[in-house]
PDB file of C-alpha atoms in Angstrom:
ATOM      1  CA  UNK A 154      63.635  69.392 182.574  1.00 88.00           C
ATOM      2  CA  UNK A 155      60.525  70.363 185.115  1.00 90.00           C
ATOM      3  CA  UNK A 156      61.925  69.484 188.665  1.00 92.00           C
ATOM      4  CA  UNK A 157      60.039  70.844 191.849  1.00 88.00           C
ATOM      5  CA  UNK A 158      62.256  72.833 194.553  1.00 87.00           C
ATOM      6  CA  UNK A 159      61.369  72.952 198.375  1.00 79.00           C
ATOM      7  CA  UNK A 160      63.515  75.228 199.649  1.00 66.00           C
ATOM      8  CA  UNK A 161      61.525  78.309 199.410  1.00 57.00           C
ATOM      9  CA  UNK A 162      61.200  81.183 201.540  1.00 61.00           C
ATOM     10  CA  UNK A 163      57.282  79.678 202.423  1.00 66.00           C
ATOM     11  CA  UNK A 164      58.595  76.245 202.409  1.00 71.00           C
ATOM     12  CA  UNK A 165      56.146  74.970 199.691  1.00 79.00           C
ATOM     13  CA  UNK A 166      57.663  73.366 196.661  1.00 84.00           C
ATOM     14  CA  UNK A 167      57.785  74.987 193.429  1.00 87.00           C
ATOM     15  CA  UNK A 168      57.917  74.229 189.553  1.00 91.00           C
ATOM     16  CA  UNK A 169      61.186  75.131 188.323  1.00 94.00           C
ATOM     17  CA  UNK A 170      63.028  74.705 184.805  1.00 96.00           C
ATOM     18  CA  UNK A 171      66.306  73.078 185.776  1.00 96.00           C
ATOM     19  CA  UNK A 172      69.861  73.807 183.896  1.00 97.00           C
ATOM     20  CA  UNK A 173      73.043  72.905 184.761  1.00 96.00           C
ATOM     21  CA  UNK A 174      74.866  76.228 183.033  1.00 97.00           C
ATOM     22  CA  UNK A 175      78.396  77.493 182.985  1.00 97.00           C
ATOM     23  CA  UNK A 176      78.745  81.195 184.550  1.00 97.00           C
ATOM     24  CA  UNK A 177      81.055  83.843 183.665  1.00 96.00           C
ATOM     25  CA  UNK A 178      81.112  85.892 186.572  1.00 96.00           C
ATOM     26  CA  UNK A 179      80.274  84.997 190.845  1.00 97.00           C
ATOM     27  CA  UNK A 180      76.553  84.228 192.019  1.00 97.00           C
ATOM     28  CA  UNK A 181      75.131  83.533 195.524  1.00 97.00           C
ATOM     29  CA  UNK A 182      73.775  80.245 196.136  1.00 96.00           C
ATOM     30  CA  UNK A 183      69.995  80.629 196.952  1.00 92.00           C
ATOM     31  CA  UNK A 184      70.122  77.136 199.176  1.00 90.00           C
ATOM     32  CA  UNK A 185      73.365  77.626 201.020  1.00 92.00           C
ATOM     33  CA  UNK A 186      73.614  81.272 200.708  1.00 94.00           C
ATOM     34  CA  UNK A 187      77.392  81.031 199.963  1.00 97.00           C
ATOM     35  CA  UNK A 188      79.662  82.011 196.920  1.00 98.00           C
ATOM     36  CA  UNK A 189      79.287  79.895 193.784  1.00 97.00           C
ATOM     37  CA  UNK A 190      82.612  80.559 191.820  1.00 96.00           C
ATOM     38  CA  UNK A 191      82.817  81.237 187.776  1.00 96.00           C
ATOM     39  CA  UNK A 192      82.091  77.636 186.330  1.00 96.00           C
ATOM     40  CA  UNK A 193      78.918  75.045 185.986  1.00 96.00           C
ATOM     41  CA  UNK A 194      76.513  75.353 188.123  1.00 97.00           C
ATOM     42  CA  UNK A 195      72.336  75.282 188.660  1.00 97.00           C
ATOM     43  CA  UNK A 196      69.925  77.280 187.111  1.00 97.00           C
ATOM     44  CA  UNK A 197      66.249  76.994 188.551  1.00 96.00           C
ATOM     45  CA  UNK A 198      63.946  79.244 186.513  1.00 96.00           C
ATOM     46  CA  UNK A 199      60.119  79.590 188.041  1.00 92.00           C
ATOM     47  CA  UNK A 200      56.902  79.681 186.106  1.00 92.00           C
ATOM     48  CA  UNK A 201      56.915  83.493 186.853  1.00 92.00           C
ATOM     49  CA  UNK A 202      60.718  83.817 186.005  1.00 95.00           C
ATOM     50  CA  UNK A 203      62.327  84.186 189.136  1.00 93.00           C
ATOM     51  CA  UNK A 204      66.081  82.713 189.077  1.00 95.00           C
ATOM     52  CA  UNK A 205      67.766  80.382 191.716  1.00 94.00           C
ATOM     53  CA  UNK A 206      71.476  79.782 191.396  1.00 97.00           C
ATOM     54  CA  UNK A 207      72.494  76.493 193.335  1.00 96.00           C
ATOM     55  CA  UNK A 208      75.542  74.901 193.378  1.00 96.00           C
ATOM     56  CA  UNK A 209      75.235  71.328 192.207  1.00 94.00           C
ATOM     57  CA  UNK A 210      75.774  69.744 195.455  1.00 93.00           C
ATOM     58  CA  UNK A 211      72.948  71.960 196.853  1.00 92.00           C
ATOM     59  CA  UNK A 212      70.302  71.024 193.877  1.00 91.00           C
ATOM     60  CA  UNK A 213      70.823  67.587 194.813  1.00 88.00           C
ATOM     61  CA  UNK A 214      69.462  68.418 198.263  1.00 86.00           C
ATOM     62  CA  UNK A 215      66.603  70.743 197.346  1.00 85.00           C
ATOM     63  CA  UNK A 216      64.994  69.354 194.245  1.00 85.00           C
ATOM     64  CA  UNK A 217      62.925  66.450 193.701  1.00 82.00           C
ATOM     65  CA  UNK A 218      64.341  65.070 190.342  1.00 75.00           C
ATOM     66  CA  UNK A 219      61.679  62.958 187.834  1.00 73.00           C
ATOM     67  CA  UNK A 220      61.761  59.026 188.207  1.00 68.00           C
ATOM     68  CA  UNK A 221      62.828  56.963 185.280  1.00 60.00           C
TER      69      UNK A 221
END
């Protein structure tokens, strides 16, 4: 699903690919900047295919989800 994220280094929102994946192996969350253990978490991918990691709690905070 398309979601836009706003919390980017120049603070404008961007068009991102959103996943909720499982990882194998430790990844630093891009919103908190803390650990994100082995397990489900976020995947933001950007139009130019630069990756954001978020935990789940953190997504909800940064990304403007689609209304139904």
């Amino acid at each position: 699903m398309k979601v836009r994220y706003y919390w980017t280094e120049d603070g404008e929102a961007e068009l991102c690919d959103y996943e909720k994946i499982t990882i194998e192996q430790e990844e630093r969350c891009y919103h908190c900047d803390s650990s994100i253990p082995a397990g489900e978490c976020v995947k933001l991918t950007t139009r130019q295919g630069v990756i954001y990691w978020l935990h789940d709690h953190c997504a909800k905070k940064g990304v403007d989800f689609p209304r139904r």
